[in-house]
XYZ file of N, CA and C in Angstrom:
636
model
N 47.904 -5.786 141.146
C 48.420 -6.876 141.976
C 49.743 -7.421 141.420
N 49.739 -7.557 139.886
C 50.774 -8.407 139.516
C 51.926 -6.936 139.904
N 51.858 -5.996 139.633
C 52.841 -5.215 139.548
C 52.962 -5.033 141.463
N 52.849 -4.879 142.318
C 53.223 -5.173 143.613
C 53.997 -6.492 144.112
N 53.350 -7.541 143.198
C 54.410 -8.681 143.523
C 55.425 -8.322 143.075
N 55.703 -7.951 141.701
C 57.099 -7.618 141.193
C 57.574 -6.556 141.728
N 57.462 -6.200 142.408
C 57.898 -4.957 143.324
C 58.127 -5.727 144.716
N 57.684 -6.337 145.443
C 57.867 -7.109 146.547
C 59.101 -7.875 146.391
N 58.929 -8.761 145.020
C 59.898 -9.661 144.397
C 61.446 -8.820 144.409
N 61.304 -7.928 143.336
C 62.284 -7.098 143.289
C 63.390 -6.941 144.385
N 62.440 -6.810 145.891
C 62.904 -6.541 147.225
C 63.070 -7.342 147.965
N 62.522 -8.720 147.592
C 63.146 -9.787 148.871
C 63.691 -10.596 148.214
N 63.859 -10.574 146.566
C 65.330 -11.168 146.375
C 65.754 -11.499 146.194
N 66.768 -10.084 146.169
C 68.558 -9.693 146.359
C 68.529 -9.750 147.720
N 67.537 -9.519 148.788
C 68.153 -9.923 150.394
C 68.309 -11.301 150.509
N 67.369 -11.991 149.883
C 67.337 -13.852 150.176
C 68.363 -14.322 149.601
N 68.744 -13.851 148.137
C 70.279 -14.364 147.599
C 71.343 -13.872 148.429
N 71.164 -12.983 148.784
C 72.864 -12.029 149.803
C 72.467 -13.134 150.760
N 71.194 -13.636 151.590
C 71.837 -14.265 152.957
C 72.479 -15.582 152.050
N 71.471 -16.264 151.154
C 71.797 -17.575 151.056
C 73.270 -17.353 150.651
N 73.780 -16.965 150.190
C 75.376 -16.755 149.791
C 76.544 -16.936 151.241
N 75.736 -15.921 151.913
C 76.544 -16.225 153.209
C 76.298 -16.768 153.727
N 75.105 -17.694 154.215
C 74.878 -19.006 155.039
C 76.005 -20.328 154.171
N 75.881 -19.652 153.131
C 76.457 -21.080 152.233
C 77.855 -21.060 152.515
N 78.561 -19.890 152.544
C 79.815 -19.796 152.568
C 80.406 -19.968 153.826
N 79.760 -19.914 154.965
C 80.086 -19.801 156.450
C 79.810 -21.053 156.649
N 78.417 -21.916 156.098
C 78.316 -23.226 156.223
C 79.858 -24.574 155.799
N 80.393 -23.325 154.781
C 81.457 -23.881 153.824
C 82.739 -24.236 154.480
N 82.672 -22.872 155.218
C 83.916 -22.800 156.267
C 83.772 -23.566 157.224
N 83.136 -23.531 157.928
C 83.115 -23.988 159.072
C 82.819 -25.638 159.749
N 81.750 -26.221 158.470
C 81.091 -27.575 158.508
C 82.954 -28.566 158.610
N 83.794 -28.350 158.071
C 84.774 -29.504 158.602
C 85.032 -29.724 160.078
N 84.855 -28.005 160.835
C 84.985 -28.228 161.955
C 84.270 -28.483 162.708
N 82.702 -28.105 162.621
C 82.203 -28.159 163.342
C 81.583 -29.326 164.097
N 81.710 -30.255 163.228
C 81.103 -31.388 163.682
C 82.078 -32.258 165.191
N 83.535 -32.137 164.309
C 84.160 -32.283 165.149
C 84.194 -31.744 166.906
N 84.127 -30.418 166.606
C 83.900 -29.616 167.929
C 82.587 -29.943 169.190
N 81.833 -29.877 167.968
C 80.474 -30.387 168.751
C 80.554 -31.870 169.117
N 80.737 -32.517 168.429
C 80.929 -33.827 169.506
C 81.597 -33.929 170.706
N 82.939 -33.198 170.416
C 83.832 -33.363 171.561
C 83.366 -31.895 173.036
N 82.754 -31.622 172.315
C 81.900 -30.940 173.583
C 80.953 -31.490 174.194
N 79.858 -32.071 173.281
C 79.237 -33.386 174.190
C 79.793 -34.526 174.735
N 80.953 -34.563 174.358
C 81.857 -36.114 174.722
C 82.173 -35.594 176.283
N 82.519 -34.526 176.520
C 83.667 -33.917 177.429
C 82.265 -33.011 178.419
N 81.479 -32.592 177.928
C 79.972 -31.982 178.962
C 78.735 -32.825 178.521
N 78.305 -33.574 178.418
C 77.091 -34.595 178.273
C 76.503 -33.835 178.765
N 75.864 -33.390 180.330
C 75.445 -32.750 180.955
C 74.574 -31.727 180.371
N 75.886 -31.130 179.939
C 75.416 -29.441 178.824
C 73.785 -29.483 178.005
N 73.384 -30.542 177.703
C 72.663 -30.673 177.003
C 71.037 -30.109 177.778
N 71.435 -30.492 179.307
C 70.607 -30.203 180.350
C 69.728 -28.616 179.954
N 70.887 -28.089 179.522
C 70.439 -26.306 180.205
C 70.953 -25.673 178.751
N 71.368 -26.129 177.344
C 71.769 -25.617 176.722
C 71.101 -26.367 175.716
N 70.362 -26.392 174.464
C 70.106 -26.609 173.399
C 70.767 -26.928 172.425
N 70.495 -28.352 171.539
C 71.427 -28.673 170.608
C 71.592 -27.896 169.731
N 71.130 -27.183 169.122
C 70.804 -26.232 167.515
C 71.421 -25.051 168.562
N 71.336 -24.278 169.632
C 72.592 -23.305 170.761
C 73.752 -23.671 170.426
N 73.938 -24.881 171.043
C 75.345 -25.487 171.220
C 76.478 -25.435 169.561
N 75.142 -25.342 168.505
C 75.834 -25.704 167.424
C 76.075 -24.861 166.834
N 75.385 -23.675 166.885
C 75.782 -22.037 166.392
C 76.210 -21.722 167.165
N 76.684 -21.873 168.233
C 77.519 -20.965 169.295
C 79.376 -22.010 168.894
N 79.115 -22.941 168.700
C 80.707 -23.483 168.096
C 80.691 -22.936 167.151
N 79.839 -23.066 165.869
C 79.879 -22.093 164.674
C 80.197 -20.856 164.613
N 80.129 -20.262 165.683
C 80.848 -18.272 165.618
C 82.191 -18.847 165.685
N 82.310 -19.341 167.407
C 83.975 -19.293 167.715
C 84.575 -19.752 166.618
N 84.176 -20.779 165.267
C 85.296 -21.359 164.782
C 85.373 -20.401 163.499
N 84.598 -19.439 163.532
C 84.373 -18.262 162.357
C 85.467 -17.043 162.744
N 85.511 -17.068 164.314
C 86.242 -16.163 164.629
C 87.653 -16.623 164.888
N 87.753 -17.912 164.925
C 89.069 -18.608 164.981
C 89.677 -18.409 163.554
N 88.953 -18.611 162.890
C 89.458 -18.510 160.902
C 90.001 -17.137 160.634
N 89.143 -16.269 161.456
C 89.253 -15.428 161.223
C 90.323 -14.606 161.504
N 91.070 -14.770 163.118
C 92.021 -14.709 163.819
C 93.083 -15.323 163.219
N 92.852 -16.553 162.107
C 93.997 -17.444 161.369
C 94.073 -16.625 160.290
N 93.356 -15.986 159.700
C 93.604 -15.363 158.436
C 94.280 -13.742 158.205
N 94.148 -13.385 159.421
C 94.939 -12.316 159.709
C 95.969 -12.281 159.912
N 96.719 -13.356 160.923
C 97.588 -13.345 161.377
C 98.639 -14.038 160.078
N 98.230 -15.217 159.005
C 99.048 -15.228 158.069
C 98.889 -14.009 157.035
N 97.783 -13.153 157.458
C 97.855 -11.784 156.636
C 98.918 -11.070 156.740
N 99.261 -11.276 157.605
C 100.481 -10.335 158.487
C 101.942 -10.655 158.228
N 101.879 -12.068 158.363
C 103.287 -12.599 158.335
C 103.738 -12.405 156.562
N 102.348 -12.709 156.121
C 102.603 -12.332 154.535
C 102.883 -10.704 154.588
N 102.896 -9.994 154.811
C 103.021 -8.723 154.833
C 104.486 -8.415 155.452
N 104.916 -8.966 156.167
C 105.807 -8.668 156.516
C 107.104 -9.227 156.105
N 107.034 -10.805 155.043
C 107.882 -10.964 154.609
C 107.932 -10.328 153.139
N 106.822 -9.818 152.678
C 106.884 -8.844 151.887
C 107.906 -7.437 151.553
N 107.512 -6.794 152.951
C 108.052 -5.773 153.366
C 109.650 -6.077 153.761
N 110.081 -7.310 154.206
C 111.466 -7.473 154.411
C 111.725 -7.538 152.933
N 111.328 -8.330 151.787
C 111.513 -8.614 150.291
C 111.997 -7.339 149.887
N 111.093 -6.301 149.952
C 110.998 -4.773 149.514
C 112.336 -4.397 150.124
N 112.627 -3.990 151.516
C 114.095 -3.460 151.909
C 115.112 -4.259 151.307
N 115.132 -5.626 150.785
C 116.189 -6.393 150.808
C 116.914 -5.972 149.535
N 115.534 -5.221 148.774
C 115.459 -5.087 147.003
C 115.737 -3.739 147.447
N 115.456 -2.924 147.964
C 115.826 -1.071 147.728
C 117.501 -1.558 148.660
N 117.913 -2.043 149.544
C 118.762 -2.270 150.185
C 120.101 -2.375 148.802
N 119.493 -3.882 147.939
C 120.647 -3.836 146.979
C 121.206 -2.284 145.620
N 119.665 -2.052 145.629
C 119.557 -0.879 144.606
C 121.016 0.304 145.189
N 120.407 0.532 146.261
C 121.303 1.941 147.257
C 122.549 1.566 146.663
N 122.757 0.028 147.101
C 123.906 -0.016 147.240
C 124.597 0.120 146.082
N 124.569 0.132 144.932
C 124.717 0.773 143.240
C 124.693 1.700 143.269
N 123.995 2.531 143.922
C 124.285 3.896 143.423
C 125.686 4.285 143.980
N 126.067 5.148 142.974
C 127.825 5.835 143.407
C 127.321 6.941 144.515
N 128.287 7.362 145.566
C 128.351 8.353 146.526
C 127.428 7.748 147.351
N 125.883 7.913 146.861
C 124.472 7.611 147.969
C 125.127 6.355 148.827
N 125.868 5.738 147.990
C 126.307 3.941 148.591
C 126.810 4.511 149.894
N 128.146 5.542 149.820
C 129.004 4.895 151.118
C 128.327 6.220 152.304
N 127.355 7.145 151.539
C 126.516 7.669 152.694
C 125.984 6.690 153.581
N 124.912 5.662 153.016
C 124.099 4.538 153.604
C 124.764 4.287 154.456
N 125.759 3.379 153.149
C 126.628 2.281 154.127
C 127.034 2.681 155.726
N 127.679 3.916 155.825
C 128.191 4.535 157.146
C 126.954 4.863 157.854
N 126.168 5.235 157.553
C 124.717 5.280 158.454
C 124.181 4.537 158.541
N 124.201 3.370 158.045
C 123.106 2.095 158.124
C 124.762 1.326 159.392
N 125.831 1.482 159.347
C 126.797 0.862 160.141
C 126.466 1.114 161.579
N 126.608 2.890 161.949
C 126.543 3.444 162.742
C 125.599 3.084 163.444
N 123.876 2.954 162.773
C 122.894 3.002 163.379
C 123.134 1.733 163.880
N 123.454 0.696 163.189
C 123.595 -1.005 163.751
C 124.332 -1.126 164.906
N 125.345 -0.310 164.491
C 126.329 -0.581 165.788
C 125.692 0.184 167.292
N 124.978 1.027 166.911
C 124.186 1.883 168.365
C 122.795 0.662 168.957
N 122.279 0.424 167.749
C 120.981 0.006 168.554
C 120.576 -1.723 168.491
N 121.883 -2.182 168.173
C 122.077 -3.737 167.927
C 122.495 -4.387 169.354
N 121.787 -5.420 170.110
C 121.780 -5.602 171.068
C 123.198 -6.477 171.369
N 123.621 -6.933 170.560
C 125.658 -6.956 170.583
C 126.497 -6.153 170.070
N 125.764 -5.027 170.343
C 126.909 -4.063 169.912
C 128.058 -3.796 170.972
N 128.521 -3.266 170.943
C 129.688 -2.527 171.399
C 129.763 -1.266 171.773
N 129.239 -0.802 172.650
C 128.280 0.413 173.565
C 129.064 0.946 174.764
N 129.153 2.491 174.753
C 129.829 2.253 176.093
C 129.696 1.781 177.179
N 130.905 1.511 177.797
C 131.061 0.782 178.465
C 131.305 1.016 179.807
N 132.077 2.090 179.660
C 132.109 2.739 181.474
C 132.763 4.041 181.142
N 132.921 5.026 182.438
C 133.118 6.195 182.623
C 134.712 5.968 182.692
N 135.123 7.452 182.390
C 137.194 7.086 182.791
C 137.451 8.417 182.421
N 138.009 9.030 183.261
C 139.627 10.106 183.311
C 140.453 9.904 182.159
N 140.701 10.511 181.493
C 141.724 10.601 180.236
C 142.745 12.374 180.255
N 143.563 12.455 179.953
C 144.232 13.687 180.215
C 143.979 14.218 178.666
N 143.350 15.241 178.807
C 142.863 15.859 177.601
C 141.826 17.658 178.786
N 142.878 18.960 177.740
C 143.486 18.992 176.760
C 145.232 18.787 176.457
N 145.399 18.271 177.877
C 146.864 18.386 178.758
C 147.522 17.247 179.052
N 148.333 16.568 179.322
C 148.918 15.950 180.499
C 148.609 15.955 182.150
N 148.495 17.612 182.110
C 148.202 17.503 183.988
C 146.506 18.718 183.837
N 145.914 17.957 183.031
C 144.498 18.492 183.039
C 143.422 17.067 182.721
N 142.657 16.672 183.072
C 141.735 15.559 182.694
C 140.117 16.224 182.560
N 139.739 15.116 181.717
C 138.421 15.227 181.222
C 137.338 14.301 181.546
N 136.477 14.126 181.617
C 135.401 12.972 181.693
C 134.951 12.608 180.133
N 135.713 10.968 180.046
C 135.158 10.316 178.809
C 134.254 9.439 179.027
N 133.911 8.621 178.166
C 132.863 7.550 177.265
C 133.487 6.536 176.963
N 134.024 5.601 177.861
C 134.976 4.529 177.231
C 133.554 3.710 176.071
N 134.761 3.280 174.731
C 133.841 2.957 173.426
C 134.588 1.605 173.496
N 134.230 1.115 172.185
C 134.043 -0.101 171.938
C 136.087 0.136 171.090
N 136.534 -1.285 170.704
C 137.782 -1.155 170.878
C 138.141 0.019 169.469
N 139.660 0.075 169.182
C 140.397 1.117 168.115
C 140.339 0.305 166.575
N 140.418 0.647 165.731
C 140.487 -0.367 164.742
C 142.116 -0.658 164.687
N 142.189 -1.812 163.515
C 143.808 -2.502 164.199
C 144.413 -1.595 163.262
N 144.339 -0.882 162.375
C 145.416 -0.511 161.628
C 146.275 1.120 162.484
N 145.257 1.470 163.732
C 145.307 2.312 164.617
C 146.390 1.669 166.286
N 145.736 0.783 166.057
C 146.520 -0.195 167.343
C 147.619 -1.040 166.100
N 147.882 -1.249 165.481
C 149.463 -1.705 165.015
C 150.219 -0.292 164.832
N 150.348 0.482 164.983
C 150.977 1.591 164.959
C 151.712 1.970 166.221
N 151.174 1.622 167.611
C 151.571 1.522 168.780
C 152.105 0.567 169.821
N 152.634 0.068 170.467
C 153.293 -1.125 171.049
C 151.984 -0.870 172.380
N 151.571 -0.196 173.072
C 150.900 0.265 174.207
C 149.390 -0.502 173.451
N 148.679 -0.925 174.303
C 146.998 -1.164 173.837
C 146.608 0.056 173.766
N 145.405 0.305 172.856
C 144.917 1.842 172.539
C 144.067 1.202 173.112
N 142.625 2.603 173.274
C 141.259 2.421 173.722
C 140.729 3.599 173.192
N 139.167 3.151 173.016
C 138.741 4.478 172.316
C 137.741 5.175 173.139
N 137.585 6.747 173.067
C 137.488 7.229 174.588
C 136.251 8.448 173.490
N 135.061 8.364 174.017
C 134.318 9.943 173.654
C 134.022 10.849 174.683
N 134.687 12.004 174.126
C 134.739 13.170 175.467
C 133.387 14.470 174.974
N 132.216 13.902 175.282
C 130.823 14.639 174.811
C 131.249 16.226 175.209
N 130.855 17.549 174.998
C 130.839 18.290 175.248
C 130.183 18.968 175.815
N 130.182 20.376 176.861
C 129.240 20.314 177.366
C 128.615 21.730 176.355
N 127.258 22.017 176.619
C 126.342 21.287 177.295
C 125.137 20.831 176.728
N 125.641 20.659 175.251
C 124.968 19.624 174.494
C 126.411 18.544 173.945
N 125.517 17.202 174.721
C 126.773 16.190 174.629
C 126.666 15.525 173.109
N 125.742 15.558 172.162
C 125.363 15.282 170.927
C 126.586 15.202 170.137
N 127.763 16.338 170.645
C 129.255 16.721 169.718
C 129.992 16.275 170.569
N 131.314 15.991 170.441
C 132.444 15.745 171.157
C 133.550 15.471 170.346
N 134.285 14.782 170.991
C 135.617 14.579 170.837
C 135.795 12.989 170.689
N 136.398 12.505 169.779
C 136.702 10.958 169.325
C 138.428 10.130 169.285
N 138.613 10.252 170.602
C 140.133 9.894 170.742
C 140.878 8.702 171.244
N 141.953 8.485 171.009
C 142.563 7.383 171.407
C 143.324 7.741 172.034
N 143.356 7.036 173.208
C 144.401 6.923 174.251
C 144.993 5.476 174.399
N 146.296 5.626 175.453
C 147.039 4.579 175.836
C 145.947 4.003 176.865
N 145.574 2.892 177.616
C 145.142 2.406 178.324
C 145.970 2.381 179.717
N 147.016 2.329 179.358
C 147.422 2.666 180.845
C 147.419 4.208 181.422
N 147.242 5.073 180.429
C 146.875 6.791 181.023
C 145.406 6.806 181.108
N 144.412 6.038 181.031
C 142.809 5.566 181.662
C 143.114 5.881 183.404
N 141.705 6.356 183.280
C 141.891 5.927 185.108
C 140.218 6.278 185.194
N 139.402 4.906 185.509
C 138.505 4.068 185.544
C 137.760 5.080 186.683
N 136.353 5.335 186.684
C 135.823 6.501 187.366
C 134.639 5.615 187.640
N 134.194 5.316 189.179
C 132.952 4.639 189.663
C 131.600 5.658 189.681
N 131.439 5.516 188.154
C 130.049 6.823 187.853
C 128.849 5.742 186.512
N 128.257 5.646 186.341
C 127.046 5.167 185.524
C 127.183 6.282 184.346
N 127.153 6.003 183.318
C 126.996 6.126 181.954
C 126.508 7.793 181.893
N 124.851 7.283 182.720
C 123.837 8.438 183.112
C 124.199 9.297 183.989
N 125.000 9.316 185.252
C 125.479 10.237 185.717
C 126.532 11.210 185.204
N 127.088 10.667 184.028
C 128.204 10.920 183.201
C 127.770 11.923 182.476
N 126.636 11.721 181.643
C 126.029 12.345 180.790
C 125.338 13.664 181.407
N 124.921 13.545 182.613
C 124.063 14.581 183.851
C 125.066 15.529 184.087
N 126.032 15.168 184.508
C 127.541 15.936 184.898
C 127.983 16.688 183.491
N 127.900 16.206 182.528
C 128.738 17.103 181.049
C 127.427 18.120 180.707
N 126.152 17.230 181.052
C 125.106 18.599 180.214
C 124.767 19.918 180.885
N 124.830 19.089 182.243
C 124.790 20.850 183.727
C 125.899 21.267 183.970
N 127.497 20.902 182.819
C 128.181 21.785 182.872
C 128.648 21.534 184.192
N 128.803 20.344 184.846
C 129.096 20.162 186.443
C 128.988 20.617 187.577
N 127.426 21.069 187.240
C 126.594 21.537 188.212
C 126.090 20.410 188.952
N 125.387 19.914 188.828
C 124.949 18.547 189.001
C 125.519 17.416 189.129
N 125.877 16.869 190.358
C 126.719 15.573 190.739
C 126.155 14.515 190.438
N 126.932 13.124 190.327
C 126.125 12.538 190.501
C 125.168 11.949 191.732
N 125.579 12.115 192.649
C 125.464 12.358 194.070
C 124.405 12.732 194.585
N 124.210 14.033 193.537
C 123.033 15.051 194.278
C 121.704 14.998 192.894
N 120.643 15.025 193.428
C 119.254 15.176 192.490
C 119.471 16.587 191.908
N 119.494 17.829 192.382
C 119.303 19.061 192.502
C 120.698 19.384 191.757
N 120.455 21.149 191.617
C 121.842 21.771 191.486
C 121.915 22.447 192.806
N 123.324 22.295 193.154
C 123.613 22.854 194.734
C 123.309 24.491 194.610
N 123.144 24.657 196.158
C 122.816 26.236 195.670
C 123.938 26.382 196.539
């Protein structure tokens, strides 16, 4: 007999300490709020009491405000995590920038990428005629964002900077400056622009299809 109790014992407990631990700790959490909650639910449904049970009413506020904590503790989980993770780039960010050569790789790729996918960037802007490879031959460009000045003090004329994609992968091209008054402004969308250089000007913008 004695050795079955201690065997019984043995087994109910480590289950009776594991709950009491977590009744205690959930009691811990939650008792500032709950009282609060529950009143102001009887304040605001009196009624409730009709069809719902007090000791109901009081574990059923007791989840939501478990799952409210819970929803709170994640979400500053997160924000902690993420100003973390900005900390971390801000720290490999300065490192790069020490290193000799790796630096002005970054630098020009970390520029480039900013300047493409930064929502004030400087993006093209519209379609335009430029005479390239000729005078009395034209091309379809990429009007860009402006020339740098040490490019425009060199000229009395305004420059503009013009990308002439190739066909028929537009990925490569051509990166040129022209006069602005040899521009001549083309009523086409960016995307039709791009449709027209990759089918090799098969494809209008006009038309869905390639003409047969």
């Amino acid at each position: 007999m004695k050795k079955l109790l201690l065997s019984g014992l043995a087994l109910l407990l480590p289950l009776a300490l594991t709950l009491f631990v977590i009744l205690f700790v959930l009691n811990f959490l939650t008792h500032p709020f709950v009282k609060y909650f529950y009143n102001l639910i009887l304040h605001l449904q009196p009624e409730i009491l009709d069809y719902i049970p007090r000791k109901v009413i009081y574990y059923s506020v007791q989840i939501f405000i478990l799952i409210g904590l819970f929803l709170v503790t994640v979400f500053i989980g997160a924000l902690a995590r993420i100003f973390f993770v900005n900390y971390f780039i801000k720290i490999s960010d300065k490192i790069i920038h020490k290193l000799p050569i790796v630096n002005k790789i970054y630098k020009t790729t970390k520029d480039i990428i900013k300047s493409i996918f930064s929502p004030d960037a400087e993006t093209f802007k519209k379609v335009v005629l430029v005479p390239f490879p000729t005078a009395n031959k034209y091309c379809l460009g990429l009007l860009s964002g402006t020339p740098p000045k040490a490019c425009q003090d060199t000229q009395e004329d305004e420059l503009a900077t013009v990308l002439l994609p190739t066909a028929p992968h537009p990925i490569s091209g051509y990166l040129l400056l022209f006069k602005k008054k040899d521009l001549v402004e083309v009523d086409m969308t960016i995307e039709d622009a791009v449709k027209f250089t990759v089918s090799c000007g098969i494809v209008h913008p006009d038309q869905q299809s390639p003409s047969k």
